[in-house]
Short mmCIF file of C-alpha atoms and ligand atoms in Angstrom, two decimals:
data_model
loop_
_atom_site.label_atom_id
_atom_site.label_comp_id
_atom_site.label_asym_id
_atom_site.label_seq_id
_atom_site.Cartn_x
_atom_site.Cartn_y
_atom_site.Cartn_z
CA MET L 314 232.54 120.46 83.99
CA PHE L 315 234.18 123.83 83.44
CA LYS L 316 232.31 126.91 84.66
CA CYS L 317 232.79 129.67 82.09
CA LYS L 318 235.15 132.04 83.86
CA VAL L 319 234.55 135.36 82.15
CA THR L 320 231.44 136.35 84.02
CA GLN L 321 229.97 133.15 85.37
CA LYS L 322 228.07 134.84 88.18
CA LYS L 323 226.26 137.20 85.89
CA ILE L 324 224.86 134.72 83.36
CA LYS L 325 221.10 134.66 83.22
CA PRO L 326 220.15 131.15 82.02
CA PHE L 327 217.08 131.07 79.80
CA MET L 328 216.91 127.80 77.91
CA SER L 329 217.87 124.14 78.28
CA PHE L 330 218.41 121.82 75.31
CA GLY L 331 218.35 118.81 77.63
CA SER L 332 220.85 115.99 77.94
CA MET L 333 223.50 116.33 75.21
CA PRO L 334 226.53 114.27 74.12
CA LEU L 335 229.68 115.89 72.63
CA ALA L 336 228.87 117.31 69.18
CA ASN L 337 231.91 115.67 67.63
CA GLY L 338 231.65 112.54 69.76
CA PHE L 339 231.05 110.19 66.80
CA LEU L 340 231.42 106.72 68.23
CA LYS L 341 231.64 102.98 67.62
CA LYS L 342 228.97 100.56 68.80
CA SER L 343 231.31 99.25 71.50
CA GLN L 344 231.41 102.77 73.02
CA PHE L 345 227.62 103.27 73.34
CA LYS L 346 227.48 102.25 77.00
CA LYS L 347 230.18 104.70 78.11
CA GLU L 348 228.94 107.72 76.21
CA PHE L 349 229.41 111.12 77.91
CA PHE L 350 226.37 113.40 78.35
CA TYR L 351 225.94 116.82 79.95
CA LYS L 352 223.03 119.22 80.38
CA MET L 353 223.20 121.82 77.63
CA GLU L 354 221.88 125.14 78.83
CA VAL L 355 222.35 128.65 77.46
CA GLY L 356 222.33 132.01 79.19
CA PHE L 357 222.96 135.70 78.62
CA ASN L 358 225.34 138.09 80.30
CA GLU L 359 223.57 141.44 80.23
CA ASP L 360 226.66 143.50 81.16
CA LEU L 361 228.58 142.19 78.16
CA SER L 362 225.58 141.46 75.87
CA LEU L 363 227.13 138.00 75.67
CA PHE L 364 225.22 134.87 74.65
CA GLN L 365 226.90 131.76 76.04
CA LEU L 366 226.65 128.21 77.31
CA ALA L 367 226.01 128.07 81.03
CA GLU L 368 228.56 125.27 81.45
CA GLN L 369 230.91 123.51 79.09
CA PRO L 370 232.61 120.09 79.22
CA GLU L 371 236.41 120.11 79.74
CA ALA L 372 238.32 121.27 76.64
CA LYS L 373 240.48 118.14 76.59
CA LEU L 374 237.36 116.00 76.10
CA MET L 375 236.60 117.92 72.90
CA PHE L 376 239.86 118.89 71.17
CA ASN L 377 241.79 115.67 71.46
CA LYS L 378 244.01 113.58 69.23
CA ASP L 379 240.95 112.36 67.29
CA TYR L 380 239.37 115.76 66.58
CA PRO L 381 237.53 115.03 63.31
CA PHE L 382 237.11 118.47 61.73
CA PHE L 383 239.31 119.19 58.70
CA THR L 384 239.00 122.67 57.21
CA SER L 385 240.30 121.37 53.91
CA SER L 386 237.32 118.96 53.61
CA SER L 387 235.34 121.89 52.14
CA ASN L 388 236.36 123.52 48.86
CA PHE L 389 234.27 126.47 49.88
CA MET L 390 236.34 126.99 53.03
CA ILE L 391 239.63 126.60 51.10
CA ASN L 392 238.45 129.36 48.78
CA HIS L 393 237.21 131.47 51.68
CA PHE L 394 240.65 131.44 53.29
CA ARG L 395 242.33 132.22 49.98
CA LEU L 396 240.10 135.29 49.63
CA PHE L 397 240.70 136.19 53.28
CA SER L 398 244.48 136.23 52.73
CA LYS L 399 244.03 138.54 49.72
CA TRP L 400 241.68 140.79 51.70
CA LEU L 401 244.27 141.13 54.49
CA LYS L 402 246.83 142.43 52.01
CA LYS L 403 244.40 144.69 50.20
CA ASN L 404 243.37 146.32 53.46
CA ASN L 405 246.96 146.69 54.67
CA TYR L 406 246.42 144.41 57.63
CA LEU L 407 249.25 142.29 56.23
CA LYS L 408 252.41 143.68 54.60
CA ASN L 409 255.70 142.18 53.42
CA ASN L 410 257.83 140.61 56.17
CA TYR L 411 255.03 140.82 58.73
CA ASN L 412 254.88 138.32 61.58
CA LEU L 413 251.63 136.36 61.51
CA ILE L 414 250.23 133.82 63.98
CA GLU L 415 247.03 131.87 63.48
CA ILE L 416 245.23 130.59 66.58
CA GLY L 417 243.61 127.21 65.96
CA SER L 418 245.26 126.66 62.60
CA ASN L 419 243.64 123.24 62.06
CA ASP L 420 245.21 121.47 59.05
CA GLY L 421 246.91 124.66 57.83
CA THR L 422 244.37 125.62 55.15
CA PHE L 423 244.63 129.38 55.79
CA LEU L 424 248.39 129.55 56.39
CA ASN L 425 249.01 127.56 53.25
CA ASN L 426 248.34 130.82 51.39
CA PHE L 427 251.57 132.29 52.78
CA LYS L 428 253.96 129.54 51.73
CA ASN L 429 256.76 130.98 49.59
CA THR L 430 256.00 134.58 50.61
CA SER L 431 257.91 137.02 52.83
CA ILE L 432 255.38 136.55 55.67
CA ASN L 433 256.81 134.87 58.79
CA PHE L 434 254.01 132.66 59.98
CA PHE L 435 253.13 129.76 62.20
CA GLY L 436 249.99 128.24 63.67
CA ILE L 437 249.01 127.17 67.18
CA GLU L 438 246.75 124.14 67.14
CA PRO L 439 245.67 122.11 70.20
CA SER L 440 244.58 118.94 68.34
CA LYS L 441 247.63 116.74 67.81
CA ASN L 442 246.32 115.04 64.67
CA MET L 443 245.81 118.47 63.07
CA SER L 444 249.15 120.03 64.04
CA ASP L 445 250.92 116.86 62.81
CA LEU L 446 249.10 117.05 59.50
CA SER L 447 249.93 120.75 59.14
CA ASN L 448 253.63 120.18 59.87
CA LYS L 449 253.69 117.33 57.37
CA LYS L 450 252.49 119.82 54.77
CA LYS L 451 255.39 122.12 55.81
CA ILE L 452 253.02 124.59 57.43
CA PRO L 453 254.56 125.06 60.90
CA ALA L 454 252.14 124.47 63.76
CA LEU L 455 252.82 124.30 67.50
CA ASN L 456 250.67 121.86 69.44
CA PHE L 457 249.14 123.58 72.49
CA PHE L 458 246.14 125.62 73.62
CA PHE L 459 246.58 129.33 73.03
CA ASN L 460 246.54 130.97 76.47
CA PHE L 461 248.64 133.43 78.44
CA GLU L 462 250.72 130.79 80.22
CA ASN L 463 251.61 128.96 76.99
CA VAL L 464 252.38 132.00 74.84
CA LYS L 465 254.74 133.38 77.50
CA ASN L 466 257.20 130.83 76.10
CA LEU L 467 257.08 132.30 72.58
CA LYS L 468 259.94 134.68 73.38
CA LYS L 469 260.63 135.69 69.74
CA SER L 470 257.02 136.70 69.13
CA ILE L 471 256.35 138.74 72.27
CA GLY L 472 255.63 142.35 71.33
CA LYS L 473 256.71 141.63 67.75
CA THR L 474 253.64 140.14 66.16
CA ASN L 475 251.89 142.29 63.53
CA LEU L 476 248.84 140.16 62.99
CA ILE L 477 247.04 137.38 64.84
CA THR L 478 244.11 135.67 63.17
CA ALA L 479 241.59 133.05 64.20
CA ALA L 480 238.60 131.61 62.38
CA ASN L 481 235.90 129.68 64.18
CA VAL L 482 238.12 129.34 67.21
CA ILE L 483 237.50 132.13 69.72
CA CYS L 484 233.90 131.07 70.35
CA HIS L 485 235.42 127.73 71.51
CA VAL L 486 237.72 129.27 74.12
CA GLN L 487 236.51 128.95 77.69
CA ASP L 488 238.99 131.29 79.33
CA LEU L 489 238.71 134.48 77.28
CA ASN L 490 240.67 136.39 79.90
CA SER L 491 243.78 134.30 79.41
CA LEU L 492 243.35 134.33 75.62
CA ILE L 493 243.16 138.12 75.40
CA LEU L 494 246.11 138.57 77.76
CA GLY L 495 248.06 136.25 75.45
CA ILE L 496 247.12 138.34 72.41
CA ASP L 497 248.07 141.52 74.27
CA LEU L 498 251.47 140.03 75.07
CA LEU L 499 252.27 139.05 71.48
CA LEU L 500 250.99 142.01 69.46
CA ASN L 501 253.17 145.02 68.81
CA LYS L 502 251.86 148.58 69.29
CA LYS L 503 250.02 148.73 65.97
CA GLY L 504 249.30 145.00 65.96
CA ILE L 505 245.92 143.73 64.86
CA PHE L 506 243.83 140.76 65.89
CA ILE L 507 241.24 139.55 63.37
CA PHE L 508 238.82 136.77 64.09
CA GLU L 509 235.64 135.46 62.55
CA GLU L 510 232.93 133.47 64.25
CA PRO L 511 229.31 132.40 63.73
CA TYR L 512 227.24 135.54 64.30
CA LEU L 513 224.50 135.74 66.93
CA GLY L 514 222.41 137.93 64.61
CA SER L 515 222.45 135.25 61.89
CA MET L 516 221.58 132.52 64.38
CA TYR L 517 218.59 134.56 65.55
CA SER L 518 217.33 135.37 62.06
CA LYS L 519 217.72 131.80 60.75
CA VAL L 520 216.73 130.09 64.01
CA SER L 521 219.84 127.98 63.43
CA TYR L 522 220.04 126.83 67.03
CA ASP L 523 222.32 123.99 65.87
CA GLN L 524 225.16 126.54 66.15
CA ILE L 525 224.88 125.86 69.87
CA TYR L 526 226.95 122.89 71.05
CA ASP L 527 229.65 122.05 73.55
CA GLU L 528 232.49 123.53 71.49
CA HIS L 529 230.76 126.86 70.90
CA VAL L 530 230.83 128.39 74.34
CA PHE L 531 230.04 131.90 73.04
CA MET L 532 227.89 133.28 70.24
CA PHE L 533 229.37 136.70 69.61
CA SER L 534 227.90 139.94 68.35
CA ALA L 535 229.53 143.32 67.68
CA HIS L 536 228.17 144.50 71.03
CA SER L 537 229.70 141.68 73.05
CA VAL L 538 233.05 141.77 71.22
CA LYS L 539 233.35 145.53 71.66
CA LYS L 540 232.50 145.36 75.36
CA ILE L 541 234.87 142.45 76.09
CA PHE L 542 237.88 143.91 74.25
CA ASN L 543 237.32 147.40 75.69
CA ILE L 544 238.00 145.93 79.13
CA TYR L 545 241.53 145.01 77.98
CA GLY L 546 242.37 148.33 76.27
CA PHE L 547 241.42 147.31 72.73
CA ASP L 548 238.96 148.81 70.24
CA LEU L 549 236.68 147.09 67.79
CA ILE L 550 237.84 148.88 64.65
CA ASN L 551 236.05 147.05 61.86
CA VAL L 552 233.34 144.42 61.31
CA ILE L 553 232.57 142.60 58.08
CA PRO L 554 229.70 140.10 57.72
CA GLN L 555 230.62 136.70 56.23
CA VAL L 556 228.50 133.98 54.65
CA THR L 557 230.55 131.15 56.16
CA HIS L 558 229.06 128.77 58.73
CA GLY L 559 225.56 129.95 57.97
CA GLY L 560 226.34 133.59 58.78
CA SER L 561 229.48 134.79 60.52
CA MET L 562 231.12 138.08 61.43
CA ARG L 563 234.73 139.11 60.96
CA TYR L 564 235.91 141.34 63.84
CA VAL L 565 239.04 143.52 63.59
CA ILE L 566 240.60 144.53 66.91
CA GLY L 567 243.44 146.95 67.59
CA ARG L 568 244.89 148.72 70.60
CA ALA L 569 242.74 151.64 71.77
CA ASN L 570 243.40 154.97 70.02
CA GLU L 571 245.91 153.44 67.60
CA HIS L 572 243.52 153.00 64.67
CA LYS L 573 240.62 154.73 62.96
CA ILE L 574 237.28 153.06 63.72
CA THR L 575 235.39 152.35 60.49
CA LYS L 576 231.77 153.34 59.91
CA ASN L 577 230.80 149.66 59.67
CA VAL L 578 231.12 149.37 63.44
CA GLU L 579 228.47 151.97 64.26
CA LYS L 580 226.22 150.60 61.51
CA ILE L 581 226.25 147.07 62.89
CA LEU L 582 225.82 148.28 66.49
CA GLN L 583 222.69 150.16 65.41
CA TYR L 584 221.39 147.05 63.60
CA GLU L 585 221.91 144.97 66.73
CA LYS L 586 220.09 147.43 68.94
CA LYS L 587 217.15 147.58 66.56
CA ASN L 588 216.92 143.77 66.43
CA LYS L 589 217.45 143.23 70.17
CA ILE L 590 220.65 141.29 69.57
CA ASP L 591 222.24 143.23 72.42
CA SER L 592 219.59 142.46 75.05
CA PHE L 593 217.90 139.65 76.99
CA GLU L 594 214.67 140.26 75.13
CA GLY L 595 216.34 138.86 71.98
CA CYS L 596 217.10 135.63 73.88
CA LEU L 597 213.48 135.15 74.86
CA ASN L 598 212.31 135.68 71.27
CA PHE L 599 214.89 133.16 70.11
CA LYS L 600 213.77 130.58 72.67
CA LYS L 601 210.19 130.82 71.43
CA LYS L 602 211.34 130.32 67.85
CA CYS L 603 213.45 127.27 68.79
CA LEU L 604 210.44 125.59 70.40
CA GLU L 605 208.35 126.27 67.29
CA SER L 606 211.11 125.00 65.01
CA LYS L 607 211.40 121.75 67.00
CA PHE L 608 207.64 121.20 66.88
CA LEU L 609 207.48 121.76 63.10
CA LEU L 610 210.48 119.54 62.38
CA LYS L 611 209.11 116.63 64.41
CA GLU L 612 205.74 117.01 62.76
CA LYS L 613 207.33 117.00 59.30
CA ILE L 614 209.43 113.90 59.99
CA ASN L 615 206.52 112.03 61.62
CA ARG L 616 204.39 112.82 58.57
CA MET L 617 207.06 111.45 56.22
CA LYS L 618 207.39 108.30 58.30
CA SER L 619 203.62 107.77 58.44
CA MET L 620 203.76 107.70 54.61
CA ASP L 621 206.58 105.13 54.72
CA LYS L 622 209.09 107.55 53.23
CA LYS L 623 212.79 106.79 53.47
CA ILE L 624 214.83 109.59 55.04
CA VAL L 625 218.61 109.86 55.07
CA GLY L 626 220.94 112.64 56.22
CA TYR L 627 223.67 114.55 54.35
CA GLY L 628 226.76 115.61 56.34
CA ALA L 629 227.37 114.21 59.82
CA THR L 630 228.03 117.71 61.10
CA SER L 631 228.82 118.69 64.65
CA LYS L 632 225.73 120.90 64.49
CA SER L 633 223.50 117.91 63.73
CA THR L 634 224.14 116.57 67.24
CA THR L 635 222.14 119.44 68.74
CA ILE L 636 219.18 119.02 66.39
CA LEU L 637 218.99 115.24 66.66
CA ASN L 638 219.26 115.13 70.46
CA TYR L 639 217.08 118.17 71.16
CA CYS L 640 214.33 116.94 68.81
CA GLY L 641 214.64 113.23 69.72
CA ILE L 642 215.38 112.12 66.13
CA ASN L 643 217.19 108.79 65.82
CA SER L 644 217.72 105.77 63.55
CA LYS L 645 213.98 105.03 63.60
CA HIS L 646 213.50 108.27 61.66
CA ILE L 647 216.72 108.61 59.68
CA ASN L 648 218.26 105.46 58.20
CA CYS L 649 221.80 106.75 57.87
CA ILE L 650 223.86 109.90 57.30
CA PHE L 651 226.21 110.22 54.34
CA ASP L 652 229.59 111.86 54.90
CA THR L 653 232.94 112.18 53.15
CA THR L 654 235.12 112.16 56.30
CA LYS L 655 236.82 108.79 56.64
CA GLU L 656 237.20 109.26 60.42
CA LYS L 657 233.38 109.37 60.74
CA VAL L 658 232.30 106.68 58.25
CA GLY L 659 231.47 103.39 60.02
CA LYS L 660 230.74 105.21 63.28
CA PHE L 661 227.43 106.44 64.76
CA THR L 662 226.05 109.88 65.61
CA PRO L 663 226.51 110.99 69.23
CA GLY L 664 223.56 110.20 71.48
CA THR L 665 221.15 109.21 68.71
CA HIS L 666 223.28 106.44 67.12
CA ILE L 667 222.40 106.88 63.48
CA PRO L 668 224.93 105.03 61.27
CA ILE L 669 227.34 107.21 59.24
CA VAL L 670 228.02 105.84 55.79
CA ASN L 671 230.33 106.64 52.92
CA MET L 672 229.26 109.49 50.66
CA LYS L 673 230.35 107.57 47.60
CA ASP L 674 227.21 105.41 47.99
CA PHE L 675 224.83 108.40 48.15
CA ASN L 676 223.53 108.09 44.59
CA LYS L 677 223.02 104.32 44.79
CA TYR L 678 220.97 104.48 47.99
CA ASN L 679 217.18 104.32 47.68
CA LYS L 680 215.69 107.36 49.47
CA ASP L 681 212.81 109.86 49.28
CA TYR L 682 214.01 112.70 51.49
CA VAL L 683 217.43 113.98 52.45
CA TYR L 684 217.92 116.02 55.60
CA LEU L 685 220.68 118.50 54.77
CA PHE L 686 222.56 118.78 58.05
CA ALA L 687 225.42 120.61 56.30
CA TRP L 688 222.94 123.35 55.28
CA ASN L 689 225.63 126.01 55.49
CA HIS L 690 227.34 124.33 52.51
CA LYS L 691 224.14 124.06 50.52
CA ASP L 692 225.34 125.84 47.33
CA GLU L 693 228.38 123.59 47.05
CA ILE L 694 226.31 120.48 47.82
CA PHE L 695 223.36 121.26 45.51
CA ARG L 696 225.83 121.82 42.68
CA LYS L 697 227.36 118.39 43.33
CA GLU L 698 224.10 116.52 43.85
CA LYS L 699 221.93 117.71 40.98
CA LYS L 700 220.97 114.13 40.10
CA PHE L 701 219.06 113.50 43.34
CA LYS L 702 216.70 116.43 42.76
CA LYS L 703 216.38 115.66 39.06
CA ASP L 704 215.27 112.12 39.96
CA GLY L 705 212.47 113.52 42.15
CA GLY L 706 214.24 113.50 45.51
CA LYS L 707 213.60 116.23 48.07
CA TRP L 708 215.95 118.09 50.38
CA PHE L 709 214.81 119.49 53.71
CA SER L 710 216.26 120.98 56.88
CA HIS L 711 215.19 122.84 60.03
CA VAL L 712 216.39 126.10 58.41
CA LYS L 713 215.14 127.58 55.14
CA LEU L 714 217.10 126.08 52.22
P1 TMP W 1194 230.83 120.53 60.34
O1 TMP W 1194 229.62 121.36 59.96
O2 TMP W 1194 230.82 120.08 61.73
O3 TMP W 1194 232.05 121.22 59.90
O4 TMP W 1194 230.77 119.19 59.48
C1 TMP W 1194 230.63 119.16 58.10
C2 TMP W 1194 230.55 117.68 57.71
O5 TMP W 1194 229.91 117.58 56.47
C3 TMP W 1194 231.91 117.03 57.57
O6 TMP W 1194 231.89 115.77 58.24
C4 TMP W 1194 232.09 116.81 56.09
C5 TMP W 1194 230.67 116.74 55.61
N1 TMP W 1194 230.50 117.18 54.24
C6 TMP W 1194 230.24 116.23 53.27
O7 TMP W 1194 230.16 115.04 53.59
N2 TMP W 1194 230.07 116.64 51.99
C7 TMP W 1194 230.18 117.94 51.61
O8 TMP W 1194 230.02 118.27 50.44
C8 TMP W 1194 230.44 118.93 52.63
C9 TMP W 1194 230.55 120.38 52.28
C10 TMP W 1194 230.60 118.49 53.94
#
């Protein structure tokens, strides 16, 4: 197990989710006996207002050659990154001939928007299957973890990079110190770092505790991001809320005193203070709400089962691993989970061993209730699956749909 380096000593643990497998550890029957579990516990660093896992499994266990998350599996995300690339230009964060690096470029969905433009770009992606796929699509991607030691070798980019971006990546990075030193090394004087991540404020308001899993070591807020980057001589210069991943925040970072700080920053800091997102008190409120949510979900599912209702799941998401294991929901409750990802179909959910089946059979399958695990994609999914509701079927989830 890796002890989170940033401020390990100062974390105040406040809640355990019990024994947990890897969120993306979808497995075959033959692997059941050797499954990896760890104790999933969260804590708060009061100095940095930082919500984080108390301990995290080794990165190489999680982001390996079989990493099953493809950004391009969601049309919504493809569109989001298209709009993001336009937004960068509109706001002058990206200009002609700029040097751009994406950290955690996955299958190249974002960088694809810069093909045939004057932007000099490449991605850095630690999962080999993803960097291979990206390179096959002629979107250059280097295969390593972004950290100070590794980026020291990128001689041509040191001090010459105008923009570094990352989406749903930084909350995965255990050693923030090394990451920020790497960014500092690459960016030029006016260089900008923009990243977006699931937002702690959204997790609190939705009680979407399924955002917490092994890969998400941090749940950021404007307070924590500002405090962390200030330590390294950077300012938080802009923040823009996003609807992605059930509520995210885009953070814009620049070297201290090099950029004007937008009014959005003060506005969001005030909001966080008012809603106790910056303090330990917020954690304790959240814990109470998680316990209530678990109780209500189990009660709902037990009631459905006592009436002999057939329940299936929609989207074998990484997030579902937290809900299923924390609430003790397994194949006795949920017959199967439908998913479009071929790498998951035919396998079983981590820890709870619910079979994952091909989405193409969703309409044929006889069912009364569908647990929407991919609740953050609900608009896209409800548009696709109108027939189920029309035929009298019901969707449900642990968050409000
Ligand atoms: P994630 O939340 O861990 O990214 O996983 C999302 C999963 O949901 C992924 O396996 C693909 C699946 N999915 C579908 O099967 N159908 C859909 O329409 C969407 C949006 C996702």
